[in-house]
XYZ file of C-alpha atoms in Angstrom:
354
model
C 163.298 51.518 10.130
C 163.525 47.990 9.260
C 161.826 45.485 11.692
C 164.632 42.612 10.922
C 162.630 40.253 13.412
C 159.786 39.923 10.845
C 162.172 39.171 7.296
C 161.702 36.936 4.941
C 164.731 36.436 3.220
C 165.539 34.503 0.333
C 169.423 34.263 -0.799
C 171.244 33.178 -4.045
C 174.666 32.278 -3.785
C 176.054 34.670 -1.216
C 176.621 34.062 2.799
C 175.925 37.256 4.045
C 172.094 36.918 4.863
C 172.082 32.987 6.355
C 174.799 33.530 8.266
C 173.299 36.777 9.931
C 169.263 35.711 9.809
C 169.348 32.131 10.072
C 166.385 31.324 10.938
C 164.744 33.807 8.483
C 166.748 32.835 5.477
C 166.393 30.221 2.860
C 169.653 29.433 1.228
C 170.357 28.104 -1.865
C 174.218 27.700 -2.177
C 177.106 26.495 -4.818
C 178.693 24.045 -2.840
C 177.826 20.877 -0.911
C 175.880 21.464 2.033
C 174.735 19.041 4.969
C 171.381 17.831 5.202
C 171.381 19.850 8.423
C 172.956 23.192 7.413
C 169.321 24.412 6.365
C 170.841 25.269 2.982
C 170.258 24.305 -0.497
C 172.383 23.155 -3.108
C 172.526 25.177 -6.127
C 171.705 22.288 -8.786
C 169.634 22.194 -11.932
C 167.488 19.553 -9.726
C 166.256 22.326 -7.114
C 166.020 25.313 -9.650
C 162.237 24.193 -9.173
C 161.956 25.025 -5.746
C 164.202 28.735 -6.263
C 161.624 29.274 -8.661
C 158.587 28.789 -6.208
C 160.447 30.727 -3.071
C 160.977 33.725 -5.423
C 156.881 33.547 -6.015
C 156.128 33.192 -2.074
C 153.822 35.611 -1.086
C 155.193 36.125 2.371
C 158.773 37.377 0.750
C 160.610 40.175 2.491
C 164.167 40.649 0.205
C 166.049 38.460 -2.459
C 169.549 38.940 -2.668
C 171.567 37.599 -5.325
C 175.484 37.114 -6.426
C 175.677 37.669 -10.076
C 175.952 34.376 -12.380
C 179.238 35.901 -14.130
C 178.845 33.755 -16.753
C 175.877 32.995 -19.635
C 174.655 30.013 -18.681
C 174.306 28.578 -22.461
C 178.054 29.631 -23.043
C 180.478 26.831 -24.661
C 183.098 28.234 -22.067
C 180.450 27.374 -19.124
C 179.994 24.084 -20.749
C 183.574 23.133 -21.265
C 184.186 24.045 -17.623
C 181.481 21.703 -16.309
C 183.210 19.056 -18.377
C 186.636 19.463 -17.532
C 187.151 20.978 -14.120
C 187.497 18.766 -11.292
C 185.565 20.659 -8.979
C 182.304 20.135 -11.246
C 183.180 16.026 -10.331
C 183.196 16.863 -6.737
C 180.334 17.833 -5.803
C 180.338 21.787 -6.670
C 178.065 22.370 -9.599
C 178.279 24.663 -12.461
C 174.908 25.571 -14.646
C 172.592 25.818 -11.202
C 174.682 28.741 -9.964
C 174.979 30.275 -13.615
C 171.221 29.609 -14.011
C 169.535 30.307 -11.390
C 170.072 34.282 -11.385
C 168.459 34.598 -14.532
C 164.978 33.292 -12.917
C 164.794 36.904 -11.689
C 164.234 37.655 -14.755
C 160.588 36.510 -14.094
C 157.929 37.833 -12.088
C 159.001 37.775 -8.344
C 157.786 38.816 -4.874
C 159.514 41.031 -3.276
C 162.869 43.637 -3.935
C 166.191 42.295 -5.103
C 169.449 43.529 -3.835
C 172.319 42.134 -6.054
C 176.048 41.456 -4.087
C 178.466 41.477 -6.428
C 182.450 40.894 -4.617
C 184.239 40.207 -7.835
C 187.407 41.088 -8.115
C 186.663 42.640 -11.357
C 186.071 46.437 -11.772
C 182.948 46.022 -14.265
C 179.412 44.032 -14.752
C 179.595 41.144 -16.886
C 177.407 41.658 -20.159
C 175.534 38.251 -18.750
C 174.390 39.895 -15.567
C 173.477 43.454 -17.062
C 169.622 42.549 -16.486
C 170.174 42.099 -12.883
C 171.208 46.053 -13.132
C 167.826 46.896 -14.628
C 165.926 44.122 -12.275
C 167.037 45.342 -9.108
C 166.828 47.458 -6.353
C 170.494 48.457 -5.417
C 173.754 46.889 -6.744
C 175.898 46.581 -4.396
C 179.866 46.302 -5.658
C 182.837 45.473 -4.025
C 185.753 46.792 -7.121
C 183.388 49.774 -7.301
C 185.458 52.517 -10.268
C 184.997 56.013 -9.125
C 183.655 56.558 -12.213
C 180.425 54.721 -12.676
C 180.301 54.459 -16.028
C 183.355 52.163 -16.115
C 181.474 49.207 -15.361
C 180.361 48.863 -18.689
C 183.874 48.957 -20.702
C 183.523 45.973 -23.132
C 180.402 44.868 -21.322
C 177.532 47.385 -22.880
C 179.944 49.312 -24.561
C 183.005 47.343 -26.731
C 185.121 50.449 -25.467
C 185.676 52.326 -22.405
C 181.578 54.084 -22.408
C 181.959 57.125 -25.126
C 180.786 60.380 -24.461
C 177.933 59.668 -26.658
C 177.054 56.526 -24.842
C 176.670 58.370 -21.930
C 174.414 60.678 -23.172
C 172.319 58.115 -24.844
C 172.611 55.337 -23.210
C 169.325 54.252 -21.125
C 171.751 52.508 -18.549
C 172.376 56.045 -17.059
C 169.295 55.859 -15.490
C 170.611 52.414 -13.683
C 173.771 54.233 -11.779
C 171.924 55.408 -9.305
C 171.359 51.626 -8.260
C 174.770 51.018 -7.867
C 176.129 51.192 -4.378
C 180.072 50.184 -2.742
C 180.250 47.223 -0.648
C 183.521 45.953 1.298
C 184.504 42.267 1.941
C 184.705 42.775 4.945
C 185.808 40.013 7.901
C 185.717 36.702 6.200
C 182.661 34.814 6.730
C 184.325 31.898 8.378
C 186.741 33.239 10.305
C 184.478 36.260 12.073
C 184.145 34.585 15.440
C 187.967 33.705 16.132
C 188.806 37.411 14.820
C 186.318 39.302 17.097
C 186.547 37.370 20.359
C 189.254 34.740 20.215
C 192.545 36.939 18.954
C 194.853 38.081 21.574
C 195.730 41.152 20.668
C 199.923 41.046 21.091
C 201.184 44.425 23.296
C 204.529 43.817 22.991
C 205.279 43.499 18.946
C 208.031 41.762 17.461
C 207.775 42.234 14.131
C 207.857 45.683 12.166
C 205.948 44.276 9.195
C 204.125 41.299 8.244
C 202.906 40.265 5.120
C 201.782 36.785 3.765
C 200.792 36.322 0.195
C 201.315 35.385 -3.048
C 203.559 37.331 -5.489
C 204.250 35.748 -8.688
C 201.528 35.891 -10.975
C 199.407 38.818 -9.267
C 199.368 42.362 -8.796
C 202.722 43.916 -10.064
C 202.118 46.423 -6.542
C 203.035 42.920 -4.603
C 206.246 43.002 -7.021
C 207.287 45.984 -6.538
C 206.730 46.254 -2.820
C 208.339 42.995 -2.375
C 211.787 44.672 -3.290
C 211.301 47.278 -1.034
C 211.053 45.105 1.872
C 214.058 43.256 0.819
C 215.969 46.593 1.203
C 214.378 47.551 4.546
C 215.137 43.804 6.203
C 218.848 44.400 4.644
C 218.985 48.075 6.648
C 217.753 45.986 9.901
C 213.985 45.978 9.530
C 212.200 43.087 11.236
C 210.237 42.001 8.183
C 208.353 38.892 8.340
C 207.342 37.351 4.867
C 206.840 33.568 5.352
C 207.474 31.297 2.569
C 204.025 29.592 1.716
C 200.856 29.760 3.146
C 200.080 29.502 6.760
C 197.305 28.041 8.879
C 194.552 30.800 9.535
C 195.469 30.646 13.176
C 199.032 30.884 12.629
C 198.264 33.766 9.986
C 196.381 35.706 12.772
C 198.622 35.354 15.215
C 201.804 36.575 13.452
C 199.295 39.627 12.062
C 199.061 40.537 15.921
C 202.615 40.244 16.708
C 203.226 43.354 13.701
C 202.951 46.775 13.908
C 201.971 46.501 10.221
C 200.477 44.677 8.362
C 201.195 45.429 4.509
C 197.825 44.763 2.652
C 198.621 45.831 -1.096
C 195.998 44.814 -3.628
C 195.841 41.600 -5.495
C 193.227 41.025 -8.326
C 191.318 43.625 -6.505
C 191.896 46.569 -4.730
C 189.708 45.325 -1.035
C 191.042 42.537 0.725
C 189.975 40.342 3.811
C 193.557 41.741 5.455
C 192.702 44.916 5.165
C 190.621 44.491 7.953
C 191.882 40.984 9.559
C 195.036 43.114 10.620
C 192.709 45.443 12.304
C 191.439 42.701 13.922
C 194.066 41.421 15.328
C 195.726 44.637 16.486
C 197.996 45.777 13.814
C 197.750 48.679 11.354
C 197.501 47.615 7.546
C 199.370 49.701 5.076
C 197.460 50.101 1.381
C 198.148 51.013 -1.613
C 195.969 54.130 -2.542
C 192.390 52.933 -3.324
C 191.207 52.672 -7.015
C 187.616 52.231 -5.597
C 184.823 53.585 -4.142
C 184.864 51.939 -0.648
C 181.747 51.740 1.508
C 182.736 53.303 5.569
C 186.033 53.621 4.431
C 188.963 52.928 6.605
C 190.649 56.238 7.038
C 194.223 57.026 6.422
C 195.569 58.149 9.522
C 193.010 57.257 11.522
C 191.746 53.814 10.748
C 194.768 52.459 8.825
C 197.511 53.740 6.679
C 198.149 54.379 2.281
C 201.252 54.912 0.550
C 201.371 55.546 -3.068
C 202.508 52.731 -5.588
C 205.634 54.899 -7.534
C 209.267 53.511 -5.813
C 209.953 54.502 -2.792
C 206.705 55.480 -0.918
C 206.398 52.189 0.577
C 209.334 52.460 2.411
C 208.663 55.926 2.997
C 205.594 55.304 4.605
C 206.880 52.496 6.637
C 209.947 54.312 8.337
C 207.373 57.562 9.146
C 204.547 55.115 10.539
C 207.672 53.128 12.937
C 209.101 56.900 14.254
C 205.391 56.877 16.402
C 204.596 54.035 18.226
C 202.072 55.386 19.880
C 200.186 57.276 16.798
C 200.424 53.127 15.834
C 198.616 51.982 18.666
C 195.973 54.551 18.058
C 195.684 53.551 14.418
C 194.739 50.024 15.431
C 192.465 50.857 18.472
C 189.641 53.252 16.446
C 190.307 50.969 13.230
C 189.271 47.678 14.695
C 186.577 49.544 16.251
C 185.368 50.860 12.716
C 185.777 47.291 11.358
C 183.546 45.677 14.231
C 181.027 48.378 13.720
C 181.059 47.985 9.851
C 182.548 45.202 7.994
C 181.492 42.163 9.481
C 179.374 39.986 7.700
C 176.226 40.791 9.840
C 176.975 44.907 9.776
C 177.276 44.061 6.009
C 174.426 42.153 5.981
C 172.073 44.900 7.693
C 173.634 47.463 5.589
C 172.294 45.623 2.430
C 169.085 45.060 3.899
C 168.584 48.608 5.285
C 169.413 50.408 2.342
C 167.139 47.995 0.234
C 164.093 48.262 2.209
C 164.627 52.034 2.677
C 161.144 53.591 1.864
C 162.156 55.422 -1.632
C 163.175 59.174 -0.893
């Protein structure tokens, strides 16, 4: 058992550990902080001191996002040149750089957080794989092996590869992670959201379309057809104010949550949240505490028609709805916060070996 009173913890570029220790964490962050936040910038300047913390003796747990992207890459260069955001304050080559110090000598485990919405490991952060004690990954492929296609392997991993490959000894690192509440907005959702009792709206969903997953496409035209038959769909133009977002997710009885980039998504479990039921597409990951279909939320399959489907059978029970969105917030509160996330990553990393 993990005495969390007595951690050290020392945390590259994620929020999960400062925002649930914060008076045991030293954070070193990718955007502008306050002199009072207790956080560090992520620039080439303080590398320096990252490089002492990861030496301190008194270290309990380092846990790292991935750098995506080789630090001595033209692409990484051009984009410090060019983008905007590199002007303003957000820097580029301290948050590439500074997860390749643990490639040195450090003093205590490493737990890597990885919430891309990419389904593989970039061939830049590969060493973390090898450095590390668990890898914790949010597009998680049920099959492990995928997260090396044109990474380690220019292909999708060949049976020889597999066989061969000394990376096979590294899967057994690799562990699913959800996104979970969003970091910001985890207070409001699990105290200040009025859950709505009497729902005006069948279905809710706010997102973009154009330019994303072709399941949003798709789906799209099927709620067309069901607001036509006399449906109360609600699909805002635009995007709305978080409060205004939650608040129209309570007033639903469903909240559609298909998959964007990625399959997980923070409305997977803000509708749960705030009362509603979200309707997925079938998962294409592993998923860590799982909501389950039927009993924590709902899944329809992505071929024409099974949205709809799903929809009209979920609206027949009312109560079976109500249910839904009772024991599925309580599964979110219990797991997929930032702090049940954050405990999860520490637990599992500080787990005496079996």
């Amino acid at each position: 058992m993990v005495d969390f009173a007595k951690l050290r913890i020392l945390e590259i570029g994620t929020p999960h550990m400062a925002a649930t220790f914060p008076g045991q964490t030293r954070s070193f962050v990718p955007a502008p902080v306050k002199p009072e936040s207790g956080r560090t910038k992520l620039s080439i300047a303080n590398l320096t001191a990252l490089r002492a913390e990861l030496r301190a003796p008194d270290l309990s747990l380092i846990v790292t996002g991935p750098g995506q992207r080789n630090p001595w890459s033209v692409s990484l260069l051009m984009r410090a040149l060019f983008d905007r955001r590199a002007w303003q304050g957000y820097p580029r080559f301290g948050p590439a750089i500074a997860p390749h110090l643990l490639r040195f000598p450090v003093a205590a485990p490493i737990a890597v957080i990885d919430t891309a919405d990419y389904p593989y490991i970039n061939r830049a952060d590969l060493f973390l794989l090898s450095r590390c004690r668990f890898y914790f990954k949010r597009e998680l492929p049920p099959d492990y092996w995928r997260l090396f296609t044109k990474t380690a392997h220019g292909e999708l991993p060949t049976k020889r590869f597999r066989k061969r490959s000394r990376l096979r000894h590294l899967l057994d690192k690799v562990r699913p992670i959800s996104l979970g509440l969003p970091h910001p907005a985890t207070d409001f959702l699990t105290t200040g959201v009025e859950t709505s009792k009497d729902k005006t709206t069948d279905v809710f969903f706010a997102g973009g379309v154009e330019g994303l997953s072709t399941v949003r496409q798709a789906g799209m035209r099927e709620l067309a057809a069901l607001r036509d038959r006399g449906f109360r769909i609600d699909v805002p133009e635009g995007r709305l104010p978080r409060d205004e977002f939650y608040r129209r997710c309570a007033q639903a009885w469903i909240v559609w949550s298909p998959e964007g980039f990625g399959w997980d998504c923070f409305r997977h479990y803000e509708a749960l949240a705030c009362g509603s039921v979200p309707l997925m597409n079938q998962p294409s990951i592993v998923r860590h505490q799982p909501l389950l279909n039927g009993i924590h939320a709902l899944y329809y399959d992505p071929e024409p028609g099974f949205l709809t489907a799903a929809i009209e059978h979920a609206l027949a029970d009312k109560d079976r709805l109500r249910a839904i969105a009772r024991d599925g917030k309580a599964h979110v509160l219990a797991h997929h916060t930032i702090p049940a996330i954050a405990k999860y990553v520490v637990e599992m990393t500080l787990a005496p070996p079996i």
